[in-house]
Amino acid sequence: MRTVADDPFRAPKGVHDVLPPDSARWSELVGAFARRAERAGYGLVVTPIFEHLEVFERVGVTTDVVKKEMYELEDKGGRRLALRPEGTAPVVRAFVEHRPPVPWKVWYLAPNFRYERPQKGRYRQHWQLGVEALGPDDPDLDVEVIALAEGFYRDVGVDASLVLNSMGDDQSRPAYIHALRAYLLEHADALGGEFRSRVEENPLRVLDTKVAEWQEVIERAPQLTESLSDQAREHFERVQHGLDVLGIDYTLAPRLVRGFDYYTSTTFEFVTAKLEAAQNALGGGGRYDRMAEEMGGPPTPGIGFGIGIERLLLALEAGDQAGPVRDRLDVFVVDTLGGDDGLRLLHQLREEGLRADRTAVGRSMKAQWKAADRSGATFGVLLAPDEVSREVAGVKALAGEETQVEVPLLDVAGWIKERLERDR
Ligand code: AMP
């Protein structure tokens, strides 16, 4: 017997379709993000969905995302490729390849692929909106990037709290990792082999694990912010000052290391109280001042973030803020003639910038009015033999009790536009 799970004509496990009307909210989020980003001088960047494996190895070969979850493939030419698991490495690869002038500020909308255990808010393909800014290591740029995310969450009505940390610089981090490893190893006998091997591989990756038995030890671990170099401390203080100046609230989170190895200096995350802890991260990012150089480019600091669209939708739903978006038609044409007039009128309405549609020609007038009501359109336009012989159409608002009026065929678009404008 074929089960749902192995039916090849269903989406694979952990991925999903986005259909109307839900997709209207989706595109609204994308539009709001694009407007925010472009207002701050970020241009759209589109990179391929797959890259050479090495690009993503820069994310960190000890990270779950690369080690356990990456979709790797070999193409017919024997190239080792991977589907993008995250957004930053491909953008830095594009920067290194094309060497645009700095500061280079870009935004993106792109899918990411991770072989995770699917659950609510955690999928094998998810979409992210994000920005990357390469060039200056100016802390005010960190503030700009964080403020952009904060403003976007406000635009779309999601309550997101900002948590902030610094991963230090090349002066402070190695000494810290050494101290952290030593501290964690003191507890390795009690916590078992898996703990020990993780600590030995990369102690930072222990800090962001959710294993319950390890939390007590993790909570008492030394904190990076206690051992920042003067330069790293000054940078971090200036970021906090900038956020204060802009009135953006934040909480310091000394153990926020995020799941990738490339972070240096500022790291941050936006979380929501509306979702369970396992999926409460709405977005996050930070500085990656060495990545361009590690890919063979000129030393170029960078900072960015990624925001998960599916999580945003869940947070909106959980906060009862997922009300209808305006995806309705302006006008629906009911055409009982099925001739050139209907064809021409519908085309004209669309050319005039109205959202217009009709059903398949040849259905009864009653069925067509029903379809018009179901469509949620603001106006209905009737083309029937009597009206068309006099070169007029019957126009009526579909909601309420307004009576139908006759409007010259050539004026229908103008008439509707005027009414929409007046009612707005
Ligand atoms: P990351 O790239 O891991 O920093 O994640 C950035 C944001 O993408 C997170 O804060 C989530 O909102 C979202 N996200 C990450 N992984 C997933 C996933 N598997 N499914 C859905 N959303 C995700």
Short mmCIF file of C-alpha atoms and ligand atoms in Angstrom, two decimals:
data_model
loop_
_atom_site.label_atom_id
_atom_site.label_comp_id
_atom_site.label_asym_id
_atom_site.label_seq_id
_atom_site.Cartn_x
_atom_site.Cartn_y
_atom_site.Cartn_z
CA MET A 1 0.00 0.00 0.00
CA ARG A 2 1.29 3.44 -0.88
CA THR A 3 1.35 5.78 2.11
CA VAL A 4 1.29 9.56 2.13
CA ALA A 5 4.98 9.55 3.05
CA ASP A 6 6.11 7.72 -0.07
CA ASP A 7 3.66 9.19 -2.56
CA PRO A 8 6.02 10.76 -5.11
CA PHE A 9 3.38 13.29 -6.12
CA ARG A 10 3.38 15.06 -2.81
CA ALA A 11 6.01 17.57 -1.74
CA PRO A 12 8.99 15.80 -0.10
CA LYS A 13 9.12 15.63 3.69
CA GLY A 14 9.90 18.94 5.35
CA VAL A 15 9.08 21.25 2.44
CA HIS A 16 5.86 22.99 1.53
CA ASP A 17 4.05 25.01 -1.10
CA VAL A 18 2.90 28.59 -0.64
CA LEU A 19 -0.44 29.16 -2.32
CA PRO A 20 -2.89 32.04 -2.61
CA PRO A 21 -4.35 33.53 -0.46
CA ASP A 22 -1.46 32.85 2.02
CA SER A 23 1.06 33.90 -0.59
CA ALA A 24 -0.42 37.43 -0.49
CA ARG A 25 0.97 37.89 3.03
CA TRP A 26 4.23 36.37 1.87
CA SER A 27 4.62 38.90 -0.93
CA GLU A 28 3.56 41.69 1.42
CA LEU A 29 6.46 40.79 3.74
CA VAL A 30 8.89 40.69 0.84
CA GLY A 31 7.64 44.08 -0.42
CA ALA A 32 7.97 45.67 3.03
CA PHE A 33 11.50 44.32 3.37
CA ALA A 34 12.55 45.52 -0.08
CA ARG A 35 11.24 49.03 0.64
CA ARG A 36 13.12 49.20 3.97
CA ALA A 37 16.35 47.87 2.50
CA GLU A 38 16.27 50.08 -0.59
CA ARG A 39 15.55 53.16 1.52
CA ALA A 40 18.81 52.46 3.35
CA GLY A 41 20.81 52.07 0.12
CA TYR A 42 20.79 48.27 -0.29
CA GLY A 43 20.38 46.85 -3.81
CA LEU A 44 18.99 43.41 -4.67
CA VAL A 45 21.51 40.59 -5.09
CA VAL A 46 20.58 37.24 -6.62
CA THR A 47 23.06 34.39 -6.33
CA PRO A 48 22.69 30.78 -7.53
CA ILE A 49 20.91 28.20 -5.42
CA PHE A 50 23.97 25.94 -5.56
CA GLU A 51 27.66 26.71 -5.16
CA HIS A 52 30.90 24.79 -5.00
CA LEU A 53 31.04 22.85 -1.75
CA GLU A 54 34.04 24.90 -0.60
CA VAL A 55 31.95 28.07 -0.42
CA PHE A 56 29.83 26.59 2.33
CA GLU A 57 32.75 24.99 4.10
CA ARG A 58 33.57 28.59 5.04
CA VAL A 59 30.46 28.49 7.22
CA GLY A 60 32.35 26.00 9.40
CA VAL A 61 33.00 22.32 8.88
CA THR A 62 32.13 21.62 12.52
CA THR A 63 28.71 23.30 12.34
CA ASP A 64 25.52 21.21 12.18
CA VAL A 65 24.45 23.12 9.09
CA VAL A 66 27.49 21.96 7.11
CA LYS A 67 28.40 18.69 8.77
CA LYS A 68 24.98 17.13 9.20
CA GLU A 69 22.39 19.06 7.22
CA MET A 70 23.86 20.12 3.90
CA TYR A 71 22.39 18.87 0.63
CA GLU A 72 25.52 17.90 -1.25
CA LEU A 73 25.50 16.76 -4.84
CA GLU A 74 27.79 15.90 -7.67
CA ASP A 75 26.81 17.14 -11.11
CA LYS A 76 27.27 15.19 -14.33
CA GLY A 77 30.64 16.89 -14.79
CA GLY A 78 31.86 15.52 -11.46
CA ARG A 79 31.74 18.89 -9.66
CA ARG A 80 31.10 18.80 -5.93
CA LEU A 81 28.28 21.20 -5.23
CA ALA A 82 25.84 21.96 -2.44
CA LEU A 83 22.44 23.61 -2.21
CA ARG A 84 22.77 26.80 -0.22
CA PRO A 85 22.19 26.17 3.50
CA GLU A 86 22.55 29.85 4.43
CA GLY A 87 22.71 33.25 2.78
CA THR A 88 25.99 34.93 3.67
CA ALA A 89 28.65 32.70 2.10
CA PRO A 90 27.24 32.95 -1.47
CA VAL A 91 27.01 36.75 -1.24
CA VAL A 92 30.61 37.00 -0.03
CA ARG A 93 31.65 34.62 -2.83
CA ALA A 94 29.94 36.97 -5.32
CA PHE A 95 31.71 39.94 -3.73
CA VAL A 96 35.09 38.27 -4.00
CA GLU A 97 34.42 37.27 -7.61
CA HIS A 98 33.16 40.64 -8.88
CA ARG A 99 35.02 43.04 -6.56
CA PRO A 100 32.37 45.79 -6.57
CA PRO A 101 33.37 49.08 -4.93
CA VAL A 102 32.85 49.22 -1.17
CA PRO A 103 30.76 49.86 0.78
CA TRP A 104 28.75 47.17 -0.99
CA LYS A 105 25.28 46.91 0.46
CA VAL A 106 22.87 44.29 -0.82
CA TRP A 107 19.61 42.59 0.18
CA TYR A 108 18.25 39.22 -0.87
CA LEU A 109 15.30 36.89 -0.82
CA ALA A 110 16.39 33.27 -1.15
CA PRO A 111 15.58 29.71 -0.13
CA ASN A 112 17.92 27.75 2.13
CA PHE A 113 18.15 23.98 2.37
CA ARG A 114 18.95 22.06 5.54
CA TYR A 115 18.33 18.38 6.22
CA GLU A 116 16.75 19.03 9.62
CA ARG A 117 14.18 17.06 11.58
CA PRO A 118 11.04 18.77 10.31
CA GLN A 119 8.72 20.28 12.89
CA LYS A 120 6.65 23.42 13.27
CA GLY A 121 8.81 26.36 12.20
CA ARG A 122 11.68 24.11 11.10
CA TYR A 123 11.73 22.90 7.52
CA ARG A 124 14.12 21.37 5.01
CA GLN A 125 13.64 24.34 2.74
CA HIS A 126 12.98 27.73 4.30
CA TRP A 127 13.14 31.24 2.91
CA GLN A 128 15.17 34.11 4.22
CA LEU A 129 15.14 37.84 3.68
CA GLY A 130 18.50 39.32 4.48
CA VAL A 131 21.11 41.98 3.93
CA GLU A 132 24.89 41.99 3.75
CA ALA A 133 27.09 45.09 3.97
CA LEU A 134 30.76 44.73 3.05
CA GLY A 135 33.51 47.28 3.41
CA PRO A 136 33.63 49.34 6.58
CA ASP A 137 34.11 47.80 10.01
CA ASP A 138 32.51 50.95 11.37
CA PRO A 139 30.28 50.08 14.37
CA ASP A 140 27.69 52.54 13.07
CA LEU A 141 27.19 50.13 10.16
CA ASP A 142 26.36 47.40 12.70
CA VAL A 143 23.79 49.77 14.15
CA GLU A 144 22.36 50.52 10.68
CA VAL A 145 22.01 46.82 9.90
CA ILE A 146 20.38 46.00 13.24
CA ALA A 147 18.07 49.02 12.94
CA LEU A 148 17.01 47.84 9.49
CA ALA A 149 15.85 44.49 10.87
CA GLU A 150 14.21 46.13 13.89
CA GLY A 151 12.33 48.59 11.65
CA PHE A 152 11.16 45.80 9.37
CA TYR A 153 9.70 43.81 12.27
CA ARG A 154 7.88 46.98 13.35
CA ASP A 155 6.61 47.60 9.79
CA VAL A 156 5.03 44.17 9.63
CA GLY A 157 3.72 44.17 13.20
CA VAL A 158 5.84 41.44 14.80
CA ASP A 159 7.07 41.80 18.38
CA ALA A 160 10.76 40.91 18.20
CA SER A 161 13.27 41.35 21.02
CA LEU A 162 16.88 41.97 20.20
CA VAL A 163 19.65 40.02 21.93
CA LEU A 164 23.22 41.09 21.40
CA ASN A 165 26.73 39.77 21.92
CA SER A 166 30.27 40.23 20.70
CA MET A 167 32.44 37.35 19.50
CA GLY A 168 35.52 39.52 19.93
CA ASP A 169 38.34 39.88 17.44
CA ASP A 170 41.43 37.87 16.50
CA GLN A 171 43.18 39.20 19.61
CA SER A 172 40.50 38.15 22.08
CA ARG A 173 38.89 35.03 20.59
CA PRO A 174 41.75 32.46 20.60
CA ALA A 175 42.52 33.09 24.30
CA TYR A 176 38.84 32.83 25.11
CA ILE A 177 38.40 29.57 23.18
CA HIS A 178 41.39 28.16 25.02
CA ALA A 179 39.91 29.14 28.42
CA LEU A 180 36.46 27.87 27.43
CA ARG A 181 37.84 24.51 26.28
CA ALA A 182 39.78 24.09 29.54
CA TYR A 183 36.70 24.94 31.61
CA LEU A 184 34.39 22.62 29.67
CA LEU A 185 36.86 19.71 29.76
CA GLU A 186 36.82 19.87 33.57
CA HIS A 187 33.22 18.67 33.27
CA ALA A 188 33.71 16.19 30.46
CA ASP A 189 34.01 13.09 32.65
CA ALA A 190 30.62 13.79 34.20
CA LEU A 191 28.91 14.71 30.93
CA GLY A 192 30.07 11.89 28.67
CA GLY A 193 31.79 11.16 25.37
CA GLU A 194 29.55 13.20 23.07
CA PHE A 195 30.18 16.28 25.20
CA ARG A 196 33.91 15.68 25.26
CA SER A 197 34.23 15.22 21.52
CA ARG A 198 32.20 18.36 20.84
CA VAL A 199 34.39 20.36 23.21
CA GLU A 200 37.53 19.04 21.60
CA GLU A 201 36.23 19.78 18.11
CA ASN A 202 34.96 23.29 18.78
CA PRO A 203 34.00 24.48 22.27
CA LEU A 204 31.99 27.41 20.86
CA ARG A 205 29.59 24.91 19.29
CA VAL A 206 28.81 23.59 22.77
CA LEU A 207 27.53 26.99 23.94
CA ASP A 208 24.57 26.97 21.57
CA THR A 209 23.45 23.36 22.08
CA LYS A 210 20.09 22.73 23.67
CA VAL A 211 20.99 19.44 25.46
CA ALA A 212 19.27 19.82 28.84
CA GLU A 213 21.92 18.02 30.96
CA TRP A 214 24.67 20.33 29.71
CA GLN A 215 22.94 23.61 30.49
CA GLU A 216 24.14 24.03 34.06
CA VAL A 217 27.77 23.77 33.01
CA ILE A 218 27.18 26.00 29.97
CA GLU A 219 25.57 28.67 32.12
CA ARG A 220 28.61 28.93 34.36
CA ALA A 221 31.08 28.99 31.46
CA PRO A 222 33.45 31.96 31.06
CA GLN A 223 32.04 34.73 28.89
CA LEU A 224 33.72 36.21 25.87
CA THR A 225 32.68 39.75 26.70
CA GLU A 226 34.80 39.50 29.88
CA SER A 227 37.95 39.03 27.84
CA LEU A 228 37.52 41.37 24.88
CA SER A 229 40.56 43.25 23.61
CA ASP A 230 40.41 47.04 23.97
CA GLN A 231 39.60 47.42 20.31
CA ALA A 232 36.82 44.81 20.38
CA ARG A 233 35.37 46.33 23.54
CA GLU A 234 35.34 49.82 22.04
CA HIS A 235 33.58 48.53 18.94
CA PHE A 236 30.97 46.71 21.01
CA GLU A 237 30.39 49.72 23.25
CA ARG A 238 29.93 51.99 20.24
CA VAL A 239 27.32 49.56 18.82
CA GLN A 240 25.41 49.61 22.11
CA HIS A 241 25.66 53.39 22.25
CA GLY A 242 24.31 53.70 18.70
CA LEU A 243 21.35 51.48 19.54
CA ASP A 244 20.70 53.63 22.62
CA VAL A 245 20.79 56.78 20.47
CA LEU A 246 18.18 55.27 18.14
CA GLY A 247 16.04 54.07 21.05
CA ILE A 248 16.38 50.40 20.10
CA ASP A 249 16.07 48.10 23.12
CA TYR A 250 18.37 45.11 23.47
CA THR A 251 19.47 42.52 26.00
CA LEU A 252 23.08 41.41 26.27
CA ALA A 253 23.40 37.66 25.75
CA PRO A 254 26.98 36.60 26.56
CA ARG A 255 26.44 33.05 25.29
CA LEU A 256 24.91 34.00 21.94
CA VAL A 257 27.43 32.48 19.50
CA ARG A 258 24.98 31.52 16.72
CA GLY A 259 25.39 28.38 14.68
CA PHE A 260 28.12 29.35 12.22
CA ASP A 261 31.90 29.57 12.64
CA TYR A 262 32.43 32.72 10.63
CA TYR A 263 31.24 35.28 13.16
CA THR A 264 33.56 37.89 14.56
CA SER A 265 32.66 40.86 16.74
CA THR A 266 28.94 41.81 16.86
CA THR A 267 26.38 38.98 16.80
CA PHE A 268 22.67 39.40 17.32
CA GLU A 269 19.37 37.63 17.15
CA PHE A 270 15.72 38.66 17.19
CA VAL A 271 13.50 36.38 19.24
CA THR A 272 9.77 36.24 19.88
CA ALA A 273 7.89 35.20 23.00
CA LYS A 274 5.04 34.06 20.74
CA LEU A 275 6.75 30.82 19.65
CA GLU A 276 8.27 27.93 21.60
CA ALA A 277 11.94 28.13 22.51
CA ALA A 278 13.03 25.64 19.83
CA GLN A 279 11.71 27.95 17.09
CA ASN A 280 11.69 31.33 18.77
CA ALA A 281 14.46 32.86 16.64
CA LEU A 282 12.96 35.14 14.01
CA GLY A 283 16.25 36.18 12.52
CA GLY A 284 19.86 36.82 13.32
CA GLY A 285 23.23 37.81 12.05
CA GLY A 286 26.51 39.43 12.82
CA ARG A 287 29.93 40.41 11.59
CA TYR A 288 32.15 38.15 9.53
CA ASP A 289 35.25 40.26 9.11
CA ARG A 290 37.49 37.49 7.74
CA MET A 291 35.31 35.65 5.27
CA ALA A 292 36.14 37.65 2.12
CA GLU A 293 39.85 37.20 2.79
CA GLU A 294 39.40 33.49 3.48
CA MET A 295 37.81 33.15 0.06
CA GLY A 296 40.82 34.74 -1.59
CA GLY A 297 39.49 38.30 -1.74
CA PRO A 298 40.96 41.47 -0.28
CA PRO A 299 40.54 41.69 3.50
CA THR A 300 37.02 43.15 3.71
CA PRO A 301 34.92 43.21 6.86
CA GLY A 302 31.23 42.51 6.53
CA ILE A 303 28.01 42.31 8.49
CA GLY A 304 24.54 41.01 7.72
CA PHE A 305 21.50 39.11 8.89
CA GLY A 306 18.89 36.63 7.70
CA ILE A 307 15.21 36.61 8.65
CA GLY A 308 13.12 33.44 8.26
CA ILE A 309 9.88 34.15 6.40
CA GLU A 310 8.04 31.04 7.67
CA ARG A 311 8.86 31.94 11.28
CA LEU A 312 7.56 35.46 10.72
CA LEU A 313 4.30 34.07 9.39
CA LEU A 314 3.99 31.80 12.44
CA ALA A 315 4.72 34.70 14.80
CA LEU A 316 2.08 36.82 13.06
CA GLU A 317 -0.43 34.00 13.38
CA ALA A 318 0.43 33.37 17.02
CA GLY A 319 -0.02 37.07 17.79
CA ASP A 320 -3.39 37.22 15.97
CA GLN A 321 -1.89 39.71 13.58
CA ALA A 322 -2.42 37.61 10.50
CA GLY A 323 -5.53 39.48 9.36
CA PRO A 324 -6.44 39.61 5.69
CA VAL A 325 -4.09 41.46 3.42
CA ARG A 326 -5.33 43.42 0.45
CA ASP A 327 -5.12 40.85 -2.27
CA ARG A 328 -8.61 41.39 -3.63
CA LEU A 329 -9.48 42.18 -7.18
CA ASP A 330 -10.73 45.68 -7.98
CA VAL A 331 -13.17 44.49 -10.56
CA PHE A 332 -14.77 41.31 -11.87
CA VAL A 333 -16.29 41.21 -15.34
CA VAL A 334 -19.56 39.30 -15.85
CA ASP A 335 -19.83 38.74 -19.57
CA THR A 336 -22.95 37.07 -20.95
CA LEU A 337 -21.97 37.67 -24.58
CA GLY A 338 -18.63 35.97 -24.76
CA GLY A 339 -17.44 38.17 -27.61
CA ASP A 340 -14.84 40.79 -28.36
CA ASP A 341 -16.28 43.39 -25.98
CA GLY A 342 -15.51 41.32 -22.87
CA LEU A 343 -12.05 40.49 -24.12
CA ARG A 344 -11.34 44.15 -24.87
CA LEU A 345 -12.81 45.51 -21.63
CA LEU A 346 -10.86 43.12 -19.39
CA HIS A 347 -7.65 43.98 -21.21
CA GLN A 348 -8.39 47.71 -20.92
CA LEU A 349 -9.07 47.48 -17.20
CA ARG A 350 -5.74 45.75 -16.64
CA GLU A 351 -3.90 48.21 -18.88
CA GLU A 352 -5.29 50.99 -16.71
CA GLY A 353 -3.67 49.37 -13.68
CA LEU A 354 -6.76 47.79 -12.16
CA ARG A 355 -6.77 44.27 -10.80
CA ALA A 356 -9.36 42.63 -12.99
CA ASP A 357 -10.55 39.13 -13.82
CA ARG A 358 -13.51 37.08 -15.04
CA THR A 359 -14.57 33.43 -15.19
CA ALA A 360 -14.42 31.18 -18.19
CA VAL A 361 -16.72 32.45 -20.92
CA GLY A 362 -20.01 30.62 -21.49
CA ARG A 363 -21.22 30.18 -17.92
CA SER A 364 -24.65 31.37 -16.86
CA MET A 365 -25.05 34.93 -15.60
CA LYS A 366 -25.97 33.61 -12.16
CA ALA A 367 -22.82 31.47 -11.96
CA GLN A 368 -20.71 34.43 -13.04
CA TRP A 369 -22.15 36.78 -10.39
CA LYS A 370 -21.51 34.06 -7.82
CA ALA A 371 -17.89 33.84 -8.96
CA ALA A 372 -17.67 37.63 -8.77
CA ASP A 373 -18.85 37.56 -5.13
CA ARG A 374 -16.49 34.74 -4.26
CA SER A 375 -13.55 36.61 -5.77
CA GLY A 376 -13.93 39.38 -3.20
CA ALA A 377 -13.71 42.00 -5.97
CA THR A 378 -14.81 45.53 -5.08
CA PHE A 379 -16.85 46.09 -8.26
CA GLY A 380 -18.71 43.92 -10.74
CA VAL A 381 -19.17 44.96 -14.36
CA LEU A 382 -21.95 43.44 -16.45
CA LEU A 383 -21.75 43.05 -20.21
CA ALA A 384 -25.15 41.87 -21.47
CA PRO A 385 -26.74 42.26 -24.95
CA ASP A 386 -28.97 45.20 -24.05
CA GLU A 387 -26.15 47.18 -22.41
CA VAL A 388 -23.57 46.45 -25.06
CA SER A 389 -25.93 47.46 -27.89
CA ARG A 390 -26.05 50.88 -26.23
CA GLU A 391 -22.25 50.82 -25.62
CA VAL A 392 -22.60 50.89 -21.86
CA ALA A 393 -21.84 48.44 -19.06
CA GLY A 394 -23.67 47.88 -15.77
CA VAL A 395 -21.37 48.62 -12.84
CA LYS A 396 -22.08 47.94 -9.17
CA ALA A 397 -20.25 47.65 -5.89
CA LEU A 398 -20.33 44.00 -4.87
CA ALA A 399 -20.63 44.62 -1.14
CA GLY A 400 -23.60 46.52 0.30
CA GLU A 401 -26.88 47.46 -1.27
CA GLU A 402 -25.77 49.89 -3.97
CA THR A 403 -27.78 49.72 -7.19
CA GLN A 404 -26.22 49.10 -10.56
CA VAL A 405 -25.39 52.17 -12.67
CA GLU A 406 -24.74 52.41 -16.37
CA VAL A 407 -21.33 53.65 -17.45
CA PRO A 408 -20.18 54.15 -21.08
CA LEU A 409 -17.99 51.19 -22.04
CA LEU A 410 -14.99 53.39 -22.74
CA ASP A 411 -15.26 55.09 -19.34
CA VAL A 412 -15.55 52.00 -17.13
CA ALA A 413 -11.89 51.94 -16.08
CA GLY A 414 -11.82 55.67 -15.29
CA TRP A 415 -15.09 55.47 -13.37
CA ILE A 416 -13.87 52.60 -11.20
CA LYS A 417 -10.53 54.23 -10.54
CA GLU A 418 -12.24 57.40 -9.42
CA ARG A 419 -14.54 55.48 -7.08
CA LEU A 420 -11.64 53.47 -5.59
CA GLU A 421 -9.73 56.68 -5.01
CA ARG A 422 -12.72 58.34 -3.35
CA ASP A 423 -13.44 55.38 -1.07
CA ARG A 424 -9.82 54.99 0.04
P1 AMP B 1 20.28 31.12 10.49
O1 AMP B 1 20.60 31.17 9.03
O2 AMP B 1 20.41 29.76 11.07
O3 AMP B 1 20.96 32.20 11.26
O4 AMP B 1 18.74 31.44 10.62
C1 AMP B 1 18.19 32.70 10.36
C2 AMP B 1 16.69 32.60 10.54
O5 AMP B 1 16.14 31.71 9.57
C3 AMP B 1 16.26 31.98 11.85
O6 AMP B 1 16.22 32.96 12.85
C4 AMP B 1 14.91 31.45 11.52
O7 AMP B 1 13.95 32.48 11.52
C5 AMP B 1 15.07 30.97 10.11
N1 AMP B 1 15.37 29.53 10.02
C6 AMP B 1 16.57 28.91 10.19
N2 AMP B 1 16.48 27.59 9.97
C7 AMP B 1 15.18 27.35 9.64
C8 AMP B 1 14.46 26.18 9.28
N3 AMP B 1 15.02 24.99 9.21
N4 AMP B 1 13.13 26.31 9.00
C9 AMP B 1 12.53 27.52 9.06
N5 AMP B 1 13.17 28.66 9.38
C10 AMP B 1 14.47 28.58 9.66
#
